[in-house]
mmCIF file of C-alpha atoms in Angstrom:
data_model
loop_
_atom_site.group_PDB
_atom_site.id
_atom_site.type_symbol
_atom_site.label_atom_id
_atom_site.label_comp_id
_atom_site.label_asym_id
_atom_site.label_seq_id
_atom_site.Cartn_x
_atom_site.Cartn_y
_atom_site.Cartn_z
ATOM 1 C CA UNK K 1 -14.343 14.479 -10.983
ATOM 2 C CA UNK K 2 -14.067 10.717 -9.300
ATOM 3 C CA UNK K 3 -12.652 10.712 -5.696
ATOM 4 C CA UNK K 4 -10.126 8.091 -5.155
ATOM 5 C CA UNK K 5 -9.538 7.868 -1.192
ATOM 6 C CA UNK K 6 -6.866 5.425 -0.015
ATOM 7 C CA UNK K 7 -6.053 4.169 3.635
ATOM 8 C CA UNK K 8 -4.673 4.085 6.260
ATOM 9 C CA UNK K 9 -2.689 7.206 4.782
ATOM 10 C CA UNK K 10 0.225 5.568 7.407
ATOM 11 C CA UNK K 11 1.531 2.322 8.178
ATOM 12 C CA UNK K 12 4.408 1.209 10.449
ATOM 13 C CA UNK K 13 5.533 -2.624 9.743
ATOM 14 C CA UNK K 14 7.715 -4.798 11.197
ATOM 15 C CA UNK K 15 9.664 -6.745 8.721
ATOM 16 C CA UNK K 16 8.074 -10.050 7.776
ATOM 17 C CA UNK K 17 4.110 -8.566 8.639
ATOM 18 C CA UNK K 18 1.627 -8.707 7.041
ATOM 19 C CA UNK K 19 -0.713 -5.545 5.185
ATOM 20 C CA UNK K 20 -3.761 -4.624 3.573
ATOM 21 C CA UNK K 21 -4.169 -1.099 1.704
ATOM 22 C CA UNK K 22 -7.260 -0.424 0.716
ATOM 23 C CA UNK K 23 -8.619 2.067 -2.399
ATOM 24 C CA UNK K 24 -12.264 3.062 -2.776
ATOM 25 C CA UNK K 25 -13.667 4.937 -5.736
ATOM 26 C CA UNK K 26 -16.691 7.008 -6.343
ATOM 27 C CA UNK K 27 -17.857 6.117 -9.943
ATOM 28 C CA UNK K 28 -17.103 3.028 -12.754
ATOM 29 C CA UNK K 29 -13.457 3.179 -13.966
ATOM 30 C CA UNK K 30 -12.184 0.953 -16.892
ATOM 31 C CA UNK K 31 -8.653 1.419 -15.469
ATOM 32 C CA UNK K 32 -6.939 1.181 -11.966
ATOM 33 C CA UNK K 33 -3.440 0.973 -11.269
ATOM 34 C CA UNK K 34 -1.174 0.136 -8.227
ATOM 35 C CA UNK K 35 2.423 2.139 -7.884
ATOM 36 C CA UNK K 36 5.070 2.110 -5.706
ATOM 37 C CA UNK K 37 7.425 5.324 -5.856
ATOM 38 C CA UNK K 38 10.562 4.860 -4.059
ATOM 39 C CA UNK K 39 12.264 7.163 -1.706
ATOM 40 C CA UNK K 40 14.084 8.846 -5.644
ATOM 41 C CA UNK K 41 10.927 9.678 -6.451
ATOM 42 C CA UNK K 42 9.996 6.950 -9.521
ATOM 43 C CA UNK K 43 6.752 5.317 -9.740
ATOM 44 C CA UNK K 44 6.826 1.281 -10.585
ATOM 45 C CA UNK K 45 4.002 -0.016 -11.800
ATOM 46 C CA UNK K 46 2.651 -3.044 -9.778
ATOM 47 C CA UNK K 47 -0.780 -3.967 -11.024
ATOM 48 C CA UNK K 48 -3.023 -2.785 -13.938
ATOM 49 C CA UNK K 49 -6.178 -4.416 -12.188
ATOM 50 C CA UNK K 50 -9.523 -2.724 -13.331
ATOM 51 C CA UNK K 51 -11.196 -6.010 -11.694
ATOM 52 C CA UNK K 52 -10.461 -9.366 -10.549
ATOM 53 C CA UNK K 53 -6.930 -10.567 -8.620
ATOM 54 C CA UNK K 54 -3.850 -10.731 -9.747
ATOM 55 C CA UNK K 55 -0.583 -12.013 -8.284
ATOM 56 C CA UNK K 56 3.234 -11.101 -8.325
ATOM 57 C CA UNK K 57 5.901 -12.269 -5.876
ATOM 58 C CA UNK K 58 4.805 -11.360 -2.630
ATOM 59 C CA UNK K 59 2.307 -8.533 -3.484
ATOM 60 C CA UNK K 60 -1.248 -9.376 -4.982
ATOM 61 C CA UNK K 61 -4.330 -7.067 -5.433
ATOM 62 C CA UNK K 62 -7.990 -7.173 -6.010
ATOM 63 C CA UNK K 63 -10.895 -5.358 -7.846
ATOM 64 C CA UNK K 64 -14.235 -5.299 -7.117
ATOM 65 C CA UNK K 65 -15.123 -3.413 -9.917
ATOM 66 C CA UNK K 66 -19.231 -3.841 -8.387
ATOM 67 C CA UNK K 67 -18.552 -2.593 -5.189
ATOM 68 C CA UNK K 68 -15.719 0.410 -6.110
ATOM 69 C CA UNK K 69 -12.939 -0.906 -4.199
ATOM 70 C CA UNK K 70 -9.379 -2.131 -5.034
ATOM 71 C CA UNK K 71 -7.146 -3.813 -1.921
ATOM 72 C CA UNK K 72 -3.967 -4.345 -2.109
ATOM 73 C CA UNK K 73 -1.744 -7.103 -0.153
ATOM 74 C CA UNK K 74 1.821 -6.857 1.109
ATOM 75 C CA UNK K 75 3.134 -10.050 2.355
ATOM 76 C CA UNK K 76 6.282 -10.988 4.620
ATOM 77 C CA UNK K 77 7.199 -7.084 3.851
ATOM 78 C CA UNK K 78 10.612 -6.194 3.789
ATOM 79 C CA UNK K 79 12.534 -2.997 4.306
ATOM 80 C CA UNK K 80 12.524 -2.926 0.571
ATOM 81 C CA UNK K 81 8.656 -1.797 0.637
ATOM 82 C CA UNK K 82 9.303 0.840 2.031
ATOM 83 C CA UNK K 83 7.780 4.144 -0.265
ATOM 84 C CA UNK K 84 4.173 5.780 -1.098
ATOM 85 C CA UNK K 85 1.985 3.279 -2.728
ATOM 86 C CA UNK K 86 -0.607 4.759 -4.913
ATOM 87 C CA UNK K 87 -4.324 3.997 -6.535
ATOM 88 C CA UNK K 88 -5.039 5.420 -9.196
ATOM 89 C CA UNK K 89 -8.068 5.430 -11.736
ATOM 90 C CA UNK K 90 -9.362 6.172 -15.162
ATOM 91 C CA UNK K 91 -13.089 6.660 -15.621
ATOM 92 C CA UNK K 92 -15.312 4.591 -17.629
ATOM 93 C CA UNK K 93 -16.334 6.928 -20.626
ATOM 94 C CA UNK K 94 -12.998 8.885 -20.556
ATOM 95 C CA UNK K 95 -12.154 9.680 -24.160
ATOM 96 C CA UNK K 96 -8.521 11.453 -22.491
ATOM 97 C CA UNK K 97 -7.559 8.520 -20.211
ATOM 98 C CA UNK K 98 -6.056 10.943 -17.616
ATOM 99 C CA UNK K 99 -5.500 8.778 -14.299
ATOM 100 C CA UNK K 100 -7.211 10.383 -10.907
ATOM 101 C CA UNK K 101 -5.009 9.507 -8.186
ATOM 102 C CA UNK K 102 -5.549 9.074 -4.388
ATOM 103 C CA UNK K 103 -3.453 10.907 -1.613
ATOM 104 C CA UNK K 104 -1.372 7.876 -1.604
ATOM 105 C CA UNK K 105 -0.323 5.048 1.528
ATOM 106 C CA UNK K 106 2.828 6.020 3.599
ATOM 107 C CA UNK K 107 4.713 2.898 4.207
ATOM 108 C CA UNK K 108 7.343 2.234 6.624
ATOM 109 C CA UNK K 109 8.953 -1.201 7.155
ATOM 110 C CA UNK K 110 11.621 -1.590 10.358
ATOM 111 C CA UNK K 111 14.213 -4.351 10.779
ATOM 112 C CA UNK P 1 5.821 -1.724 -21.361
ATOM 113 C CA UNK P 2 7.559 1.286 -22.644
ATOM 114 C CA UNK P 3 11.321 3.101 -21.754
ATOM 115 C CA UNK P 4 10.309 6.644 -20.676
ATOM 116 C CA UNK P 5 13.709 8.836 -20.128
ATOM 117 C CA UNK P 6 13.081 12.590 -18.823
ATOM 118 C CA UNK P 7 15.972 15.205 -18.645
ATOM 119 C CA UNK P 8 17.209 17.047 -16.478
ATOM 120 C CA UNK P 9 16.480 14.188 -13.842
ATOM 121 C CA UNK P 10 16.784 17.222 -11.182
ATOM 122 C CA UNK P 11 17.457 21.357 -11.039
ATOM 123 C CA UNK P 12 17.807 23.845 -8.620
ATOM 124 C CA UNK P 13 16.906 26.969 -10.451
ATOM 125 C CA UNK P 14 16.434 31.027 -9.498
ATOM 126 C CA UNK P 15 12.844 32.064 -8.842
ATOM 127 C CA UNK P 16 12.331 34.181 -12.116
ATOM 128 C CA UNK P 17 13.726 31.765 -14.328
ATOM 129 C CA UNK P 18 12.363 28.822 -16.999
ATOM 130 C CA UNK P 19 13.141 25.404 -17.092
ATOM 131 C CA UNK P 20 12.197 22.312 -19.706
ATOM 132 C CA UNK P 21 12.009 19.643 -18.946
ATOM 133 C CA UNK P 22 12.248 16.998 -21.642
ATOM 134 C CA UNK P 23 10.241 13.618 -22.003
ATOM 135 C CA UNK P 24 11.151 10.876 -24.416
ATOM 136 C CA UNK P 25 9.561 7.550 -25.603
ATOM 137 C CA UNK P 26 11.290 4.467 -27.173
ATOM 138 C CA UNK P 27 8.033 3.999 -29.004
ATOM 139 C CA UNK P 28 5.339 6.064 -30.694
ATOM 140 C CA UNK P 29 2.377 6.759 -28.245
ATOM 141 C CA UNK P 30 -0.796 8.022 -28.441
ATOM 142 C CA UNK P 31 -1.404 10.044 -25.078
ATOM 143 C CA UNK P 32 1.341 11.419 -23.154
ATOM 144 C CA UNK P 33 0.985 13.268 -19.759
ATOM 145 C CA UNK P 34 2.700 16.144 -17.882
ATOM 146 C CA UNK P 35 2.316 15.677 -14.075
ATOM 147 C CA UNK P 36 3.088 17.235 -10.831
ATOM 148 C CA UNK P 37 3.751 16.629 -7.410
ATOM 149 C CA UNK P 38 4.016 18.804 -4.875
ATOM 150 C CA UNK P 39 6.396 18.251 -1.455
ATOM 151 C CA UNK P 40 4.526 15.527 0.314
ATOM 152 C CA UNK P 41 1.684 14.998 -2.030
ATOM 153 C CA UNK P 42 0.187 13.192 -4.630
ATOM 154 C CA UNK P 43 0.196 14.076 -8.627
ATOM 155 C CA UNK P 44 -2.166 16.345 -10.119
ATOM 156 C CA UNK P 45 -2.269 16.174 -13.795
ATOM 157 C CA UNK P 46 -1.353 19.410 -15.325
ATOM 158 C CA UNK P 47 -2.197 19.073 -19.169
ATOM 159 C CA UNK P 48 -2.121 16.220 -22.000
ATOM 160 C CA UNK P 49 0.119 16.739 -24.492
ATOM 161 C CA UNK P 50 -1.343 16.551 -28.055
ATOM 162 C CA UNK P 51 0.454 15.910 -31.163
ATOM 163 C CA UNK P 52 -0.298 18.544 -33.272
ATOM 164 C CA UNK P 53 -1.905 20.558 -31.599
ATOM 165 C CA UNK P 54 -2.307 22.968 -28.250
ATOM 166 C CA UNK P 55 -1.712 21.026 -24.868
ATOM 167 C CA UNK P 56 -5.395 20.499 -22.999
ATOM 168 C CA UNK P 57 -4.798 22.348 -19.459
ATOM 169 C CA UNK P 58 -6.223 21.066 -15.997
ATOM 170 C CA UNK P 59 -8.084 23.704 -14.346
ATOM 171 C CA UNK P 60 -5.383 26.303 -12.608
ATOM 172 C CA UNK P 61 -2.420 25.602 -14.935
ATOM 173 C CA UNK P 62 -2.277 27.882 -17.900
ATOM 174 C CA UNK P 63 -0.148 28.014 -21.196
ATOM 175 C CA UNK P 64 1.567 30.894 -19.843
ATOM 176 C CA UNK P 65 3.165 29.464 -17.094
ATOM 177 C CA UNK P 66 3.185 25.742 -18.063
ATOM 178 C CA UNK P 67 3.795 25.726 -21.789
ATOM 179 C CA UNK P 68 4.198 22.516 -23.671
ATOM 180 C CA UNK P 69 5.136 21.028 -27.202
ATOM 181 C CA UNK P 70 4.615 17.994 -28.472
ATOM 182 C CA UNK P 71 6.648 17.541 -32.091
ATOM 183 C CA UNK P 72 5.986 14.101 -32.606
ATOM 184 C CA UNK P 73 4.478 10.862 -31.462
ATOM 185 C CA UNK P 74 7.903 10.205 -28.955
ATOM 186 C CA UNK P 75 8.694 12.873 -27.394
ATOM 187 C CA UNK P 76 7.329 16.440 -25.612
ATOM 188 C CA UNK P 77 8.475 19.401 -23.634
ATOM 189 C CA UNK P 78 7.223 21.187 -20.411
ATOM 190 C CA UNK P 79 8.738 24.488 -19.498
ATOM 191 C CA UNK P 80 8.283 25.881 -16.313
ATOM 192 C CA UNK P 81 8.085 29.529 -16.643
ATOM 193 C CA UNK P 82 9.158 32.570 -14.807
ATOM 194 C CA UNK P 83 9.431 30.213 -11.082
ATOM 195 C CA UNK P 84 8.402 30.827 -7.825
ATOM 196 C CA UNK P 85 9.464 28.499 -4.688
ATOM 197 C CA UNK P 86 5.897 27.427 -4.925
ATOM 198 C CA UNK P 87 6.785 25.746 -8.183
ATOM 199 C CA UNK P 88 9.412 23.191 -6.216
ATOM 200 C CA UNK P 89 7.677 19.783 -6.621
ATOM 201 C CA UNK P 90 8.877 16.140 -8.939
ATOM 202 C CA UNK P 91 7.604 16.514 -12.598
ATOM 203 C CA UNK P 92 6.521 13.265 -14.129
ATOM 204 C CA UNK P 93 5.751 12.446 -17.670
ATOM 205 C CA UNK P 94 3.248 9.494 -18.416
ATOM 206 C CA UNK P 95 2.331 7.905 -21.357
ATOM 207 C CA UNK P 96 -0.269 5.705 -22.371
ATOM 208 C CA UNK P 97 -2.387 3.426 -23.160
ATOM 209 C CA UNK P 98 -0.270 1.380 -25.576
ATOM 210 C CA UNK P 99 -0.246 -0.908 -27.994
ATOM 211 C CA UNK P 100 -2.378 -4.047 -26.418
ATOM 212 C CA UNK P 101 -3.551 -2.729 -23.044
ATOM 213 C CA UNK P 102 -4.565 0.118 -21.124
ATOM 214 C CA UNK P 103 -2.017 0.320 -18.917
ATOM 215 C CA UNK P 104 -0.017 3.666 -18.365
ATOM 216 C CA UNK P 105 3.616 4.008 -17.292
ATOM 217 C CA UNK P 106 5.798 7.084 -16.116
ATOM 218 C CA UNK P 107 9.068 8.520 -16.519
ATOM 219 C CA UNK P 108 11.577 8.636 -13.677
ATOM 220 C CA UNK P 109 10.656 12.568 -13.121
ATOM 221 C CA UNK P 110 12.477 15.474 -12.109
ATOM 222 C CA UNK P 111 13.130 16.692 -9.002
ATOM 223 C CA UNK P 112 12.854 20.351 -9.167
ATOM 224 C CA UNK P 113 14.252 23.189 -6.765
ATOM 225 C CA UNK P 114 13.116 26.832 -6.981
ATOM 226 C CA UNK P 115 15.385 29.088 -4.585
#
């Protein structure tokens, strides 16, 4: 099946930084998706982005659907962020639409 | 977007035991998922539930340990059979695409304990 590989698979932030998580794939998807699951365990969808960029508060993502990469941006991060943020991808030609999902981006934002 | 409730929302259960674990949808859907996640890992899809018929299985989950029903277009059933400690992880049901996009969404899980 695809490989979805996500990094760094840590990240210590101060609040107010800055961060860039980044999501490569290994074949054409027609779906990727950004999720956040908080320290209960939930997953919130951020971003359906198969390709372009797309905005929301303070977080914003982008798909280069060419190249096989998704990045996504935390700004001015609060304590908030904190949580497991998560690629994940549906290839093109799946009849199924199961999601393939990466090992996932540890995120830790101090005070 | 759709409401996704799952039930229990958490257990702590004797190995040798079954659990279900109930997942339902506040509108009909086409695809629904049965996930799991593992202490410290990420979600591995176990089987898509089909309406009407048998579940499809991932490989290394079988009917017999992981079996599922699906009644109806809303809602669908996972029992976790005869547990283990190894069987400790968050459930999640998914379900999607709907209606207008492609975009899948999950329930809140449940947190499972196997002692």
């Amino acid at each position: 099946g695809i490989q979805v590989e996500q990094s760094p698979p840590d990240l210590i932030l101060q609040e107010g930084a800055n961060s860039t998580l980044r999501c490569n794939f290994s074949d054409s998807v027609n779906n990727l998706q950004w999720f956040h699951q908080n320290p209960w365990g939930q997953l919130i969808n951020l971003f359906y982005i198969p390709s372009g960029t797309k905005q929301n508060g303070r977080l914003s993502a982008t798909t280069v659907a060419t190249e096989r990469y998704s990045l996504l941006y935390i700004s001015s991060s609060q304590t908030t962020d904190s949580g497991v943020y998560f690629c994940a991808v549906v290839t093109r030609g799946s009849t199924l639409g199961r999601l393939y999902f990466g090992r996932g981006t540890q995120l830790t934002v101090w005070p | 977007s759709a409401v996704i409730s799952q039930k229990p929302s958490r257990d702590i259960c004797q190995r040798g035991t079954s659990l279900t674990i109930q997942c339902q949808v506040d509108s009909q859907v086409t695809m629904m998922f049965w996930y799991r996640q593992q202490p410290g890992q990420s979600l591995t899809l176990i089987a898509t539930a089909n309406q009407g018929s048998e579940a499809t299985y991932e490989s290394g989950f079988v009917i017999d340990k992981f079996p599922i029903s699906r009644p109806n277009l809303t809602f669908s059933t996972l029992t976790v059979s005869n547990m283990s400690p190894e069987d400790s992880s968050i459930y999640l049901c998914s379900v999607g695409p709907l209606a207008g996009g492609n975009e899948q969404f999950f329930g809140p899980g449940t947190r499972l304990t196997v002692l």
